[in-house]
Structure formats: C-alpha cells, structure tokens
CSV table of C-alpha atoms in Angstrom, one decimal:
chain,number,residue,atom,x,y,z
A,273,UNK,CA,-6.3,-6.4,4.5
A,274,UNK,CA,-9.2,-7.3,2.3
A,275,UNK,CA,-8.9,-8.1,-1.6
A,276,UNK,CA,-11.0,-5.4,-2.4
A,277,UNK,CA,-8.8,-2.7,-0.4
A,278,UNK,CA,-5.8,-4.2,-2.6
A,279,UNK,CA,-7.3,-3.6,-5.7
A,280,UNK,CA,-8.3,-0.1,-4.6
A,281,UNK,CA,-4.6,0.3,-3.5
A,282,UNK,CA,-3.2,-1.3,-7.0
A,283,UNK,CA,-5.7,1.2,-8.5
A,284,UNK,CA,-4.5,4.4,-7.2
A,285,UNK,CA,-0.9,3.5,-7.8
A,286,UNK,CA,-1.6,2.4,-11.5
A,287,UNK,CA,-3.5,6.1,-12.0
A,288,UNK,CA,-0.5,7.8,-10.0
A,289,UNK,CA,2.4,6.3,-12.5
A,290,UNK,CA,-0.2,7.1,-15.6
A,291,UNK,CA,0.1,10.9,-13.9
A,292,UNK,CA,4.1,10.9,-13.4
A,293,UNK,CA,4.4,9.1,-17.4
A,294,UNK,CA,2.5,12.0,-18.4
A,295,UNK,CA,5.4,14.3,-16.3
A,296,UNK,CA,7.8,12.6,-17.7
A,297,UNK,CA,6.8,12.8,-21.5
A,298,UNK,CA,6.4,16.9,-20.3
A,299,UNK,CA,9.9,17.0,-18.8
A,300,UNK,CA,11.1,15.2,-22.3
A,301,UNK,CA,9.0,17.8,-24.0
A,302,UNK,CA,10.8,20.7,-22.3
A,303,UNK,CA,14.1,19.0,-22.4
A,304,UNK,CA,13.7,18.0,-26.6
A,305,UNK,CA,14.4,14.6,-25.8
A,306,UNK,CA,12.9,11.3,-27.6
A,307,UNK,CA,9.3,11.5,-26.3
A,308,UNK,CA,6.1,9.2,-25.4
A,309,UNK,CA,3.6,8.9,-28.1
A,310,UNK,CA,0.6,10.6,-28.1
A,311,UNK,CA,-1.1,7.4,-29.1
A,312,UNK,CA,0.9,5.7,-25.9
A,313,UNK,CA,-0.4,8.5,-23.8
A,314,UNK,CA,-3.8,7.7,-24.8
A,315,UNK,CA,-3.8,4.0,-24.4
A,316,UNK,CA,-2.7,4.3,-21.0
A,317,UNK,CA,-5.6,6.5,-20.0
A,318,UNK,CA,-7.9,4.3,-21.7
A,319,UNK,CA,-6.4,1.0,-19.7
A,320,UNK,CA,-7.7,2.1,-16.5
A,321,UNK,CA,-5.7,5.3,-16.2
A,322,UNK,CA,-8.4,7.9,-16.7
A,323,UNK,CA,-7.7,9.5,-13.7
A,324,UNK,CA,-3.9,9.8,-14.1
A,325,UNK,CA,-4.0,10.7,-17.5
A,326,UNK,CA,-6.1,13.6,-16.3
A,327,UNK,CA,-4.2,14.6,-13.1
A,328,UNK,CA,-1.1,14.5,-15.7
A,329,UNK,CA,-2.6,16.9,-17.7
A,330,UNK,CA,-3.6,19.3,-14.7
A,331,UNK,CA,-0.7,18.8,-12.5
A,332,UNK,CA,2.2,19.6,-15.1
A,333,UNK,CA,-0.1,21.4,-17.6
A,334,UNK,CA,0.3,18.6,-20.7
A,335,UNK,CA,-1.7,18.3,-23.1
A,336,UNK,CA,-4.1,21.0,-22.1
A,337,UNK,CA,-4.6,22.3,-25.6
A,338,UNK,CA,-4.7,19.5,-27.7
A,339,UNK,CA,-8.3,18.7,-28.4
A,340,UNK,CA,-7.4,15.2,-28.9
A,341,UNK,CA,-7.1,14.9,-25.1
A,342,UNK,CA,-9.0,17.5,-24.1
A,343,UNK,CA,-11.9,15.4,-25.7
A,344,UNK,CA,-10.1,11.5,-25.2
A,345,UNK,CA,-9.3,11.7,-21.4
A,346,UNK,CA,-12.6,12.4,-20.0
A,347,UNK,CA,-13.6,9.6,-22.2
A,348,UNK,CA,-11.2,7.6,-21.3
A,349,UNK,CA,-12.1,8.5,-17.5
A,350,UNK,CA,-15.9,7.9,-18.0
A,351,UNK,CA,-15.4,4.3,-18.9
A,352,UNK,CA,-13.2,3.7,-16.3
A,353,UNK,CA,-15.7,4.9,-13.7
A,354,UNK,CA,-18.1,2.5,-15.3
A,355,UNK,CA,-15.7,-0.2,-15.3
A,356,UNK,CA,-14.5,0.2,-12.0
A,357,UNK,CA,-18.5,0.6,-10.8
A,358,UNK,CA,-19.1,-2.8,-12.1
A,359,UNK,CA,-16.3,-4.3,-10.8
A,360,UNK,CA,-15.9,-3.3,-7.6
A,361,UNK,CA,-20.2,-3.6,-7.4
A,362,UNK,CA,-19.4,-7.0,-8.1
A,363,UNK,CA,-16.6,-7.9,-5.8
A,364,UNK,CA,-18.8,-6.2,-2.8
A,365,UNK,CA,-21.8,-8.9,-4.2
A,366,UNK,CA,-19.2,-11.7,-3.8
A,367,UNK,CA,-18.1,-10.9,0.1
C-alpha cells in the first residue's frame, strides 16, 4: 500500500475518533458526568478534525445550537480542506 493511501487511512480514522469524542462528550452531557471542554472540542476540529467535529455534531445532534460551533466547525473544516489540498497536492508531485 502506498504512503499516500496511509495517510488517507490515518486521516479518516483521526476525523472518525474527533466524531465518537464529540459522542462521548454528548453521552457525558446526557449522563451529567464531568465533560470535554468546549474549547477541547474546538481544538480538535481545528487539528485536522473538521470533518469529525462536524459529523459529531450531525450524527448525535451536539452542539447544533451553539453558534460558537455552528460558526467555528465549518471553519475549522475549511482550513482543513485547504491543508489537506496542499498536502496531499504535494505528496502526488513527489511520486
């Protein structure tokens, strides 16, 4: 398997633990347990887990109303598009 195809693979499975954090913090939520901070929450989507952060948000209905992410998340996924654009532009260049 190529390098590429790995970092693709590490990619997806990054996003799909930034979605289940974002479960758990809702299970906490729900449960009154200690819970994730939002800032945590935020930093995560912004560290390459736009996409999670956003299928967290969807899939278990998190966050939905807080502007905050409503606002930071798409963000946060927009530069991680460009990031990953560059990135991956570059490691297809270098093969």
């Amino acid at each position: 398997m190529s390098y590429l195809k790995w970092e693709i693979i590490g990619i997806i499975c990054y996003n799909l633990l930034i979605m289940l954090i974002y479960g758990l913090d809702k299970w906490k939520a729900k449960a009154g347990a200690w819970r994730i901070s939002e800032k945590a929450l935020i930093i995560l989507a912004f560290v390459l887990g736009g996409v999670g952060a956003a299928m967290g948000m969807i899939v278990f209905n998190h966050k939905t109303s807080k502007m905050k992410f409503r606002i930071l998340v798409p963000l946060a996924m927009l530069l991680n598009f460009a990031v990953y654009a560059v990135f991956f532009l570059d490691s297809v260049n270098a093969i």
